[in-house]
Structure formats: structure tokens, C-alpha cells
mmCIF file of C-alpha atoms in Angstrom:
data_model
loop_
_atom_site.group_PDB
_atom_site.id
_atom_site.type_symbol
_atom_site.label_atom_id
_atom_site.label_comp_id
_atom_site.label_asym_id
_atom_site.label_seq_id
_atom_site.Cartn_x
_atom_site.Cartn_y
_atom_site.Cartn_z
ATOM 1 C CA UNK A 1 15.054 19.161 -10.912
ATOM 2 C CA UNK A 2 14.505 19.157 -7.406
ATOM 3 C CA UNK A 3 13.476 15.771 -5.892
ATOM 4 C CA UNK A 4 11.694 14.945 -2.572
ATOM 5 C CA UNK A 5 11.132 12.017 -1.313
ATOM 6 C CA UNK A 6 8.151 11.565 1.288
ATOM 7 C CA UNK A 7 7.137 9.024 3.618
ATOM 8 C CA UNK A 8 4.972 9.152 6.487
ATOM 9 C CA UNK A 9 5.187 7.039 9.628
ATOM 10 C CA UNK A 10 3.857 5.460 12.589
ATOM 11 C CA UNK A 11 5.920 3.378 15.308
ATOM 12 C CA UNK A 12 8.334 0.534 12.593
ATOM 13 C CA UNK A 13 11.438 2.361 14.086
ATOM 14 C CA UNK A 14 14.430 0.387 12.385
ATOM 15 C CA UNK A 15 11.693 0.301 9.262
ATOM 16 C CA UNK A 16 12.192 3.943 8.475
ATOM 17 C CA UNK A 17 15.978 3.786 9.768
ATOM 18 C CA UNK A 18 16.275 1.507 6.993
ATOM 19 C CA UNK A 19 14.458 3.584 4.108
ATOM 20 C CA UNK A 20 17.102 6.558 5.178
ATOM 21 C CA UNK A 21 20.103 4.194 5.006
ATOM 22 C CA UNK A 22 18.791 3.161 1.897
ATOM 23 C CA UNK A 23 18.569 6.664 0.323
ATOM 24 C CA UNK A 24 21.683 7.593 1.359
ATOM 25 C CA UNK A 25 23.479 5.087 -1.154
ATOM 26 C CA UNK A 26 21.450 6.434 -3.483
ATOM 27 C CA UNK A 27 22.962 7.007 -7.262
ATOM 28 C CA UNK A 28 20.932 10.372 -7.136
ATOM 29 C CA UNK A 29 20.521 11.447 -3.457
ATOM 30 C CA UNK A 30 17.477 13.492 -2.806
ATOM 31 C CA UNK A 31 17.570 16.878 -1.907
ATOM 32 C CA UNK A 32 15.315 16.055 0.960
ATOM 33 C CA UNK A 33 13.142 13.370 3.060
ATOM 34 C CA UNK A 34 9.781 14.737 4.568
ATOM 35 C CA UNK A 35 8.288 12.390 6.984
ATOM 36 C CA UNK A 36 4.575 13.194 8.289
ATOM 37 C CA UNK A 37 4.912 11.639 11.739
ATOM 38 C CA UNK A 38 1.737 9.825 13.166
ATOM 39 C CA UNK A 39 2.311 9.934 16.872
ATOM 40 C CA UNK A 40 3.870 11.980 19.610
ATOM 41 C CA UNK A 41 7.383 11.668 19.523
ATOM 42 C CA UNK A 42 10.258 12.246 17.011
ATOM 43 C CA UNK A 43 12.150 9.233 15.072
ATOM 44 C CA UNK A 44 15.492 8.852 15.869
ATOM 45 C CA UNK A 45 17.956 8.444 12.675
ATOM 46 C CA UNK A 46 20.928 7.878 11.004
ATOM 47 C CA UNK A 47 23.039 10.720 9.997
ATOM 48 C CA UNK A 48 22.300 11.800 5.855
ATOM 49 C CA UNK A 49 23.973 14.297 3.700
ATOM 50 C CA UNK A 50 20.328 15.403 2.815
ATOM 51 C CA UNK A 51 17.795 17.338 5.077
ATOM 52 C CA UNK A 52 15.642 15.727 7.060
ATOM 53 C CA UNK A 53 12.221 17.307 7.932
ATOM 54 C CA UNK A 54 10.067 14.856 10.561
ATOM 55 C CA UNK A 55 5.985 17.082 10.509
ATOM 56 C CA UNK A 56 4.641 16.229 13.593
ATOM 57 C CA UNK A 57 0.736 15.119 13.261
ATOM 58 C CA UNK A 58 0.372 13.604 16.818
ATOM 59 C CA UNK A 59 -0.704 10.616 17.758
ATOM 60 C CA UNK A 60 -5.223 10.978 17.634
ATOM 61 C CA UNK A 61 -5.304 8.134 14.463
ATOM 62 C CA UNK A 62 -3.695 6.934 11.458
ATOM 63 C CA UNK A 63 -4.732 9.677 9.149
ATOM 64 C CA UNK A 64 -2.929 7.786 5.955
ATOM 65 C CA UNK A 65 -4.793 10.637 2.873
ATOM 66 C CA UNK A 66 -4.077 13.528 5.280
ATOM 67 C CA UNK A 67 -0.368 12.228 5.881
ATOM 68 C CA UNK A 68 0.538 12.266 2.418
ATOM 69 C CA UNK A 69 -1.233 15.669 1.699
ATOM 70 C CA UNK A 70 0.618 16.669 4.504
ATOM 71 C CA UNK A 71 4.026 15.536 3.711
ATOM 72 C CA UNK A 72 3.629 16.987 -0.545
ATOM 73 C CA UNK A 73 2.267 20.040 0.910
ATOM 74 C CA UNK A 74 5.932 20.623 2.900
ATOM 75 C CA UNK A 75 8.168 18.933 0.106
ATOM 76 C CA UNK A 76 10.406 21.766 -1.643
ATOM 77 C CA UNK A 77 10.986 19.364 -4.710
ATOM 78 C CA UNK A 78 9.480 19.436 -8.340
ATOM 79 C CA UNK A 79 9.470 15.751 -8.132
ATOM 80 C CA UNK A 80 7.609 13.863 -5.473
ATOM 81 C CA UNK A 81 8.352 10.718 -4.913
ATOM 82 C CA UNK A 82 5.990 8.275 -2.259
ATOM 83 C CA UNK A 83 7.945 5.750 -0.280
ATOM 84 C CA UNK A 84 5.895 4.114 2.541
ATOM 85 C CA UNK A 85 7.829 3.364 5.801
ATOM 86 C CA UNK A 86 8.584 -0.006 4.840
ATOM 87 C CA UNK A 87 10.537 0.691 2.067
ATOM 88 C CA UNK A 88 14.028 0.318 1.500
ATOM 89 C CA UNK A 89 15.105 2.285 -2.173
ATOM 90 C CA UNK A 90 17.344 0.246 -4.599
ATOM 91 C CA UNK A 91 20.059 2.880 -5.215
ATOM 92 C CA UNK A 92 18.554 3.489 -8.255
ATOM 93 C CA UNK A 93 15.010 4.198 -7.363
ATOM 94 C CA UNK A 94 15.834 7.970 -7.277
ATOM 95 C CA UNK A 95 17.572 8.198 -10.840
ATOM 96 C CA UNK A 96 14.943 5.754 -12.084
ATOM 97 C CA UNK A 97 11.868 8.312 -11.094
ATOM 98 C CA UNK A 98 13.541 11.465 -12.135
ATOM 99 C CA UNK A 99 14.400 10.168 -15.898
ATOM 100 C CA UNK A 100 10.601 8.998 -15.978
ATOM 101 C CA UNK A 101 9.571 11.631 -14.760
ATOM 102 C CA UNK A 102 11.260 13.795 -17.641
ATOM 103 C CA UNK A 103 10.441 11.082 -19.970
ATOM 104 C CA UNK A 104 6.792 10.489 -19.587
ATOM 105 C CA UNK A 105 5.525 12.615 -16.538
ATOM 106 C CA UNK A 106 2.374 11.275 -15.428
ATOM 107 C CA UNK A 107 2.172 9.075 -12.221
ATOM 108 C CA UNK A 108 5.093 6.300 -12.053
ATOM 109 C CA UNK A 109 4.772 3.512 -10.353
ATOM 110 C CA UNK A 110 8.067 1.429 -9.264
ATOM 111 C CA UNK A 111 8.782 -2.141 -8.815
ATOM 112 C CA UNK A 112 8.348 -3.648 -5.449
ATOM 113 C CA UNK A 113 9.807 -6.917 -3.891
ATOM 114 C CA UNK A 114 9.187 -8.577 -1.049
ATOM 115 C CA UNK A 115 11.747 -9.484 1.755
ATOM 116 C CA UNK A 116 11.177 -12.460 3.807
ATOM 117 C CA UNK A 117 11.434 -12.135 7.933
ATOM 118 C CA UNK A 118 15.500 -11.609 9.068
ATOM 119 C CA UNK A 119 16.599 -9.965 5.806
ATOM 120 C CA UNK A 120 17.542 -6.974 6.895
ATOM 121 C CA UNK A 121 19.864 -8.424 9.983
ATOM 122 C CA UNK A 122 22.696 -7.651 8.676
ATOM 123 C CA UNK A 123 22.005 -4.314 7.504
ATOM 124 C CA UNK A 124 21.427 -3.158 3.767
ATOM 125 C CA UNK A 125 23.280 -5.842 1.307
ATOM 126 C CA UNK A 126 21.057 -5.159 -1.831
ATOM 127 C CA UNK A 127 22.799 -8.528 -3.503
ATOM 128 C CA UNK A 128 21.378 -10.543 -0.598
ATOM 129 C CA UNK A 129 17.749 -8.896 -1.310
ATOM 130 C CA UNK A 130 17.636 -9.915 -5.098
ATOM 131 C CA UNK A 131 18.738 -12.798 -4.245
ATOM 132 C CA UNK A 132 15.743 -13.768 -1.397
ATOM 133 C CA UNK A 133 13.229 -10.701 -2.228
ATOM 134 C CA UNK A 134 9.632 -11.838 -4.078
ATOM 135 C CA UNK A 135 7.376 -10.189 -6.428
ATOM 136 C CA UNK A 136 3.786 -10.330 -5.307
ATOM 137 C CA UNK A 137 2.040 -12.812 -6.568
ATOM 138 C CA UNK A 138 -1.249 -10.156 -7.070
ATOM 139 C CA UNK A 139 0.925 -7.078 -8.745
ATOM 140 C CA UNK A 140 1.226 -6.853 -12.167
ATOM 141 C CA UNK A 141 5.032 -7.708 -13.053
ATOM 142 C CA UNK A 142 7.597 -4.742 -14.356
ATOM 143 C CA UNK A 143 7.101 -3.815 -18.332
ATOM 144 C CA UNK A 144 9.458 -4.999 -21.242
ATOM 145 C CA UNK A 145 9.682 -1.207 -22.267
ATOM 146 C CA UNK A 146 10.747 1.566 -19.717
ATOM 147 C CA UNK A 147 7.067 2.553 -19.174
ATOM 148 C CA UNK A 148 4.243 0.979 -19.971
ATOM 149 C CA UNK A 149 0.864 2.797 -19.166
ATOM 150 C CA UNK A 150 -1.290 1.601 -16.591
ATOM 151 C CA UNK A 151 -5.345 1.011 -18.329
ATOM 152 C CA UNK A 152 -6.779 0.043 -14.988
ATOM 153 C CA UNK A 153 -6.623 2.708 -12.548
ATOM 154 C CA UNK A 154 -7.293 0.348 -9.349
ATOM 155 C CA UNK A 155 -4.224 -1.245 -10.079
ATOM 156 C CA UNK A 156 -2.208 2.087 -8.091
ATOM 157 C CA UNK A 157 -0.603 1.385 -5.313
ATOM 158 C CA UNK A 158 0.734 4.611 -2.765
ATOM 159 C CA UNK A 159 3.542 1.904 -1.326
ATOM 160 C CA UNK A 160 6.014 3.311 -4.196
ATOM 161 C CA UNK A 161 4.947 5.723 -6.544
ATOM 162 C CA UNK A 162 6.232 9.507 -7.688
ATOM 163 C CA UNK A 163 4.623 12.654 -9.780
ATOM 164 C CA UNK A 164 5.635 16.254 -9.950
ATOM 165 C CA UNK A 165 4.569 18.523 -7.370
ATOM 166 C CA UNK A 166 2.106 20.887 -10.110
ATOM 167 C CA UNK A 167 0.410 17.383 -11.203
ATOM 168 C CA UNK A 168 -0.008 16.278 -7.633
ATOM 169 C CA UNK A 169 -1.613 19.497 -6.347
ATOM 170 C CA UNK A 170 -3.681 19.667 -9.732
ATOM 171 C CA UNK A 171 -5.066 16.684 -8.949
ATOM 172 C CA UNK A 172 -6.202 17.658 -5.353
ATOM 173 C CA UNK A 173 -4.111 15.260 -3.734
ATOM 174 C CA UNK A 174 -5.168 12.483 -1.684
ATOM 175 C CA UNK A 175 -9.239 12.842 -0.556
ATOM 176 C CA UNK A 176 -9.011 13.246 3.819
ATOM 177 C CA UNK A 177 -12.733 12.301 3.703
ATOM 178 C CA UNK A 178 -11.319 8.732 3.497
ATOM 179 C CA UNK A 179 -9.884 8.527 7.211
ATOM 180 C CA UNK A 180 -7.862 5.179 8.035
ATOM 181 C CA UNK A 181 -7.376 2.236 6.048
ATOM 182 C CA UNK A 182 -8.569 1.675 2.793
ATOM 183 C CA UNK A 183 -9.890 3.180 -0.744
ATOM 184 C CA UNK A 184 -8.112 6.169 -0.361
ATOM 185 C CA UNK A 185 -5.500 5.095 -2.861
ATOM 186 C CA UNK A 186 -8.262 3.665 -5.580
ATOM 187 C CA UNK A 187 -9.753 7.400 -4.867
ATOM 188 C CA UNK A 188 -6.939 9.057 -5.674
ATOM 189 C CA UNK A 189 -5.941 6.868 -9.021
ATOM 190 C CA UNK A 190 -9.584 7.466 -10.021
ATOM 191 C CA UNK A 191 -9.593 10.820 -9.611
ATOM 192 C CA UNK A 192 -6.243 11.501 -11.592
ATOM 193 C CA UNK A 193 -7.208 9.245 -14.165
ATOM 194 C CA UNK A 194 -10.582 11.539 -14.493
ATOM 195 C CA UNK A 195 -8.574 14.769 -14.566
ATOM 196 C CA UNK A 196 -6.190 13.389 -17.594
ATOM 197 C CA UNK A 197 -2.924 12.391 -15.781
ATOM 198 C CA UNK A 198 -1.441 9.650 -17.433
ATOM 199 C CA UNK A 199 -0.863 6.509 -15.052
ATOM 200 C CA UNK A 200 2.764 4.059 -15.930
ATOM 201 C CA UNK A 201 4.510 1.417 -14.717
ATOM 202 C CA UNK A 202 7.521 1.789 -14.180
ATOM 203 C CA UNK A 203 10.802 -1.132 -15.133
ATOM 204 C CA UNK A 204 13.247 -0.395 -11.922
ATOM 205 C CA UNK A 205 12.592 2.275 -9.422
ATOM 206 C CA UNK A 206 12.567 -0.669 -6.772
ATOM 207 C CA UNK A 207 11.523 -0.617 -3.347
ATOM 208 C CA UNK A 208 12.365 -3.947 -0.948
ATOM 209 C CA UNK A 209 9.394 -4.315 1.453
ATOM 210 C CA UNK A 210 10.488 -5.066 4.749
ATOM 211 C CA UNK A 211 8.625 -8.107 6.495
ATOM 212 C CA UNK A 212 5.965 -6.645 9.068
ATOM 213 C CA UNK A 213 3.309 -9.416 9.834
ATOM 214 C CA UNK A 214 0.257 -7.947 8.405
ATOM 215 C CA UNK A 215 -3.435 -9.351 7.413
ATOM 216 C CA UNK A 216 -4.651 -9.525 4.291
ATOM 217 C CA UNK A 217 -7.909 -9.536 3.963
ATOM 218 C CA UNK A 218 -7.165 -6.402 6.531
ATOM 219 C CA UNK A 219 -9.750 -7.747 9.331
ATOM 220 C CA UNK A 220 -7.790 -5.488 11.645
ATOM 221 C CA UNK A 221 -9.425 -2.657 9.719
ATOM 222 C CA UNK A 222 -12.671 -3.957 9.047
ATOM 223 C CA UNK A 223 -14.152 -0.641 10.311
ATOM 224 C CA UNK A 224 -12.603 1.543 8.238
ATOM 225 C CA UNK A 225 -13.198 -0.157 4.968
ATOM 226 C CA UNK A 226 -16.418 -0.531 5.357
ATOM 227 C CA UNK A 227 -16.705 3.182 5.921
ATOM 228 C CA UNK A 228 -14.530 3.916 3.307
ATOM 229 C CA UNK A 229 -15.961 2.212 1.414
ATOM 230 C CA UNK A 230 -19.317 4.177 1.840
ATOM 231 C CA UNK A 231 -17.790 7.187 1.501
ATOM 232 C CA UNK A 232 -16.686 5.441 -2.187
ATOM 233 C CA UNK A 233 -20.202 4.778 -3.759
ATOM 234 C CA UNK A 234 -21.316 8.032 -2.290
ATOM 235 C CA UNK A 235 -17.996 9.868 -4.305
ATOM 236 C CA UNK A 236 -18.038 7.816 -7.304
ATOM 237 C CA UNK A 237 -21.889 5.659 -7.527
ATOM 238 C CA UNK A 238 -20.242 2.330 -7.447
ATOM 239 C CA UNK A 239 -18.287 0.386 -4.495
ATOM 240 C CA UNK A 240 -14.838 -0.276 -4.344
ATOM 241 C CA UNK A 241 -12.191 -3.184 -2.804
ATOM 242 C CA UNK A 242 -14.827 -5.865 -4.028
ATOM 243 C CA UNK A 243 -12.331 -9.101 -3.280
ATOM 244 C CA UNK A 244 -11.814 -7.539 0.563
ATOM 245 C CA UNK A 245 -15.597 -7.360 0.540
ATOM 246 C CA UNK A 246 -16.438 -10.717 -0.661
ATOM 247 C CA UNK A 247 -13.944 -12.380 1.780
ATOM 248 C CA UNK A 248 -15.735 -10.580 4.680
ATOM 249 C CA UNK A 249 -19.095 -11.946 3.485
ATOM 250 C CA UNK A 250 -18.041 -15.026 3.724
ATOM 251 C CA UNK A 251 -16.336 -14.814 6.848
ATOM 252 C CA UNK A 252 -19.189 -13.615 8.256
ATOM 253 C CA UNK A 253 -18.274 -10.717 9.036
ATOM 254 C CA UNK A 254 -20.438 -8.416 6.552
ATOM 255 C CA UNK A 255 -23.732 -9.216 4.801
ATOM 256 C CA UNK A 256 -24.910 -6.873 1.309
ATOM 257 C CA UNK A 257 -27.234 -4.896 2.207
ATOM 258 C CA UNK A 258 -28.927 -2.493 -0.658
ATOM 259 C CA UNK A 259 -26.153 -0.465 -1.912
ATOM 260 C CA UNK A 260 -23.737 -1.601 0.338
ATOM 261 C CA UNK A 261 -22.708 -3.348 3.291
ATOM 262 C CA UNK A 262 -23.516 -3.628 7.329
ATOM 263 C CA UNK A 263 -21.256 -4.847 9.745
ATOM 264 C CA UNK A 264 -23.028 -8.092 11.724
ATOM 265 C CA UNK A 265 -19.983 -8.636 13.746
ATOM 266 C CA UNK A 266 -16.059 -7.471 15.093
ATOM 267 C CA UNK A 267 -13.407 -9.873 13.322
ATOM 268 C CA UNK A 268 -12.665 -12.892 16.066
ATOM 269 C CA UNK A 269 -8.828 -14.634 16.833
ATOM 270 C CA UNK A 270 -10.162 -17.165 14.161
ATOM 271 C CA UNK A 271 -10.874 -14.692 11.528
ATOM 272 C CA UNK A 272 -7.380 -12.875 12.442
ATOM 273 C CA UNK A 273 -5.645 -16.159 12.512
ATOM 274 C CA UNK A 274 -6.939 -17.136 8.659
ATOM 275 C CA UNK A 275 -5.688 -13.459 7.682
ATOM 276 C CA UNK A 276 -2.487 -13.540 9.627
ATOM 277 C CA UNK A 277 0.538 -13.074 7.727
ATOM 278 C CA UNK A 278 2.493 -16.338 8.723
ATOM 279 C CA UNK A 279 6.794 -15.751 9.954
ATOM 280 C CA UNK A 280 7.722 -17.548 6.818
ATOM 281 C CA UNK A 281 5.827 -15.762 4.285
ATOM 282 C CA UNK A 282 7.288 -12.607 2.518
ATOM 283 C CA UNK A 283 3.534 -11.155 2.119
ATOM 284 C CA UNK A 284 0.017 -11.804 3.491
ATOM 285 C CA UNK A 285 -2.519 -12.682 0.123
ATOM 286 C CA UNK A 286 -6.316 -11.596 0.032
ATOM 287 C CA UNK A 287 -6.019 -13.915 -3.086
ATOM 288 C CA UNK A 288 -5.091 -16.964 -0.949
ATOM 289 C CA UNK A 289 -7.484 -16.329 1.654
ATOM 290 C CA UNK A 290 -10.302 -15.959 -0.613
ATOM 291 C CA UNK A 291 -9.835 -18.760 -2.605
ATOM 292 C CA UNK A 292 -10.011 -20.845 0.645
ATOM 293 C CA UNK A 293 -12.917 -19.503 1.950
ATOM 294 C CA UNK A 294 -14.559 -19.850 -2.020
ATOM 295 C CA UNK A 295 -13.626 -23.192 -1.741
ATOM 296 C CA UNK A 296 -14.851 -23.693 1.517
ATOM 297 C CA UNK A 297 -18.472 -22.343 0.304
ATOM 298 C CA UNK A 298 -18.904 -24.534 -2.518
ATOM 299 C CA UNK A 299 -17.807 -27.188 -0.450
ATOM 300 C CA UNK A 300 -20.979 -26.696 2.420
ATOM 301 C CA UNK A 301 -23.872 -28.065 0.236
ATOM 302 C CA UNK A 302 -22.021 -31.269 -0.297
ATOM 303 C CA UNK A 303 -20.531 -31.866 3.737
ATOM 304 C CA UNK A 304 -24.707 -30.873 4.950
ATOM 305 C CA UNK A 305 -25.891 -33.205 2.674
ATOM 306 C CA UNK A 306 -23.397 -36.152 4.380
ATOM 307 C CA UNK A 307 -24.141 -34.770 7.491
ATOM 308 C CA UNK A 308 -27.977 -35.612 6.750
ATOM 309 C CA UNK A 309 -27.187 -38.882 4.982
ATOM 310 C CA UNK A 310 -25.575 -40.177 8.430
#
């Protein structure tokens, strides 16, 4: 079995540098690493005993379906396996996917922990990640059994996932009608669940995330999801990312309008700052944020009516 690993990438320099140092301690090195490059210029990285293959897609947006496509279409290997740039492999991620992926087939999806800011300082030290890495709080936790299948499709996740080449390109891939951030991954589990591919999680085949600060609900890409979000009832007859959606009501932001949603105004530094992934937390959570701004709701009708009372 030939194995690929692909990642695609946009500025997060020392991020990738990391996912490659990572690989190469691998238990079961890849045969290669395809990067689809979002912007101009060429990373810069560490020496591997593997090729290397950087596909230049410029720098005119952050074309995250297209990417992907992109980076399968070029991958030699029977196995795929989707690392985003933040990444860093536990050695076994590689061995972990390929036995699966003789195992069970389907689409796998790993394990992922989160690294708080500074873990990576001293370079890769995968005791010192167990050790201070997080699971997500909102991700369901790895299965007692090897693989356990997945019954909700919008539970995929692109960040760490792997299928054979025939069942990706059976499937179509990832939809490049969906342009920027968000839906195209609930797209794409929807429409391999439709065509028959089995969907499993996966007990190992770990990925550390490195710490980026991030928002979450993603104000930053309010645009985007909204459109994408369009383009989602108009694909499928029903809307999609429902908890983003309901925060961005209630910031404000959005109002329902028939079948969907308008836009009544751009994010501002408070909405960012309520979103903002904060130095000492490993993740950003739509969760948190939404509860606070639930609570916040049911709160109004009681601090009007002591307003008035006054």
C-alpha cells in the first residue's frame, strides 16, 4: 500500500515545519507529503527521507474544497490521508490509518488533542504533549473498540481524517462550489454518507493541534458561512452549521429571514473579542460562546423589567 499524506497551507510557517518533523519519526513513513500551497511563495522545510511535492495555487483566496481536491488529485498513494497544517502526527498516526484502512476502509477519522500556547518550544517531545495536550470538549471522545462507526455524518471533521484514493474520487471529492470557510466539510460527509461509504472513528491515529489563536464562532468568516451556507439548502433543502448560526443571531450579526439568513451587519472588535481564542486556552469553543450569549438572552426580559421598575 502506498500512503500519501496531504495537507494544504497558507502562511503558519513553523506550523507545517512541524507536521514534516513530525512525519519523519513516523513508525510507517509515508511515501510522500503533497502540500497545495495557498499563496505565492514556496515553504521552506526540513530535510525528509520522503518526497516532498509543494502545488502552487497562488495567493487570489483561501480556496480550502479546491485545496484538498487539489492536493488528492496529485497524491501517488492508495491511501490518502488529510492532515491540516496544524497538525503534528503521533508516530503512529501513519501505521494507525493504513491497518484501518485494510481493516474497515471507509473514511477514518483520528484522534485529535489540543496543545496549549509554547508547547512546541522545544521542538517535538511527544511525552511532553500527552502530558499538557486536551481533547475538545465538543468532539466525540476515541472508541473502546478500534473503530467504531460514525451515525451522524456532521460529526466529520477534514482536520485529521484518511480514505483510499478510488473511494475519495468515487465520492467526487470535496464540492469547490463551497469557496472559503465553512460547510464544505458537512458537504462532503453528507455526500459520502449518501453514496454508501462507511464513516469510523478511529482509537489512535493522533494529531496534536498546534495553538493558533482562532475564533470560534468564526466571526472572521461571517461572509463565507453565510454563503456557504446558501449554497447548503440550495444542495441539500435544509441549512447547515445551525449553533454558528444561532450565535450570530444573537450577536446581532444575522437575522432569519425565509429560508435562510441576511447579513444586517460586519462583526465589530466586541464581537471578535467574545470569539477570540484567549493565550491560555488550548481551543476557541462555539459551545462556550453560545451558552453566554443564551444566557445573556434569557437574562434581558428580567434586567428591562428593573430597568423600568427604577
Amino acid at each position: 500500500m502506498n500512503i500519501s499524506v496531504c495537507t494544504l497551507a497558507f502562511g503558519r510557517q513553523e506550523h507545517l515545519a512541524n507536521l514534516v518533523r513530525g512525519l519523519c519519526q513516523s513508525t510507517c513513513v509515508p511515501d510522500e507529503l503533497v502540500i497545495a500551497v495557498m499563496q505565492d511563495e514556496p515553504y521552506i522545510l526540513p530535510e525528509t527521507g520522503f518526497p516532498v511535492r509543494q502545488i502552487m495555487l497562488g495567493s487570489s483566496g483561501i480556496p480550502l474544497a479546491q485545496a484538498r481536491n487539489t492536493a488528492a488529485a496529485e497524491a501517488s498513494g492508495d491511501l490518502l490521508i488529510f492532515l491540516d497544517v496544524d497538525c503534528i502526527p503521533h508516530p503512529e498516526l501513519v501505521e494507525d490509518y493504513a491497518s484501518n484502512a485494510v481493516r474497515v476502509g471507509g473514511v477514518l477519522m483520528g484522534e485529535v488533542s489540543y496543545l496549549p500556547d509554547g508547547a512546541t518550544g522545544d521542538g517535538i517531545d511527544y511525552a511532553a504533549f500527552e502530558r499538557v495536550s486536551v481533547r475538545h470538549s465538543e468532539r466525540a471522545g476515541p472508541p473502546a473498540a478500534p473503530a467504531r462507526p460514525c451515525e451522524d455524518y456532521r460529526c466529520f471533521w477534514s482536520l485529521n481524517f484518511a480514505m483510499s484514493k478510488d473511494d475519495f474520487v468515487a465520492s467526487g471529492g470535496f464540492d469547490e462550489s463551497f469557496v472559503g470557510y465553512g460547510a464544505e466539510d458537512t458537504d462532503f460527509a453528507r455526500t459520502v454518507a449518501v453514496s454508501g461509504i462507511p464513516i469510523w472513528w478511529v482509537r489512535g491515529a493522533k494529531a496534536y493541534h498546534q495553538y493558533h489563536p482562532h475564533h470560534m464562532p468564526p466571526v472572521h468568516h461571517l461572509d463565507s458561512v453565510l454563503a456557504n451556507n446558501w449554497r447548503f439548502i440550495e444542495k441539500w433543502g435544509e441549512p447547515t452549521m445551525q449553533h454558528w448560526m444561532r450565535a450570530f443571531v444573537l450577536m446581532g450579526l444575522i437575522e432569519r429571514r425565509g429560508e435562510g439568513w441576511v447579513k444586517l451587519r460586519d462583526p465589530s472588535e466586541d464581537d471578535l473579542a467574545l470569539t477570540r481564542q484567549q493565550a491560555d486556552q488550548p481551543y476557541a469553543s462555539s459551545a462556550t460562546v453560545l451558552d453566554w450569549l443564551e444566557a445573556r438572552e434569557r437574562d434581558a426580559p428580567e434586567q428591562a423589567l428593573a430597568m423600568t421598575v427604577r
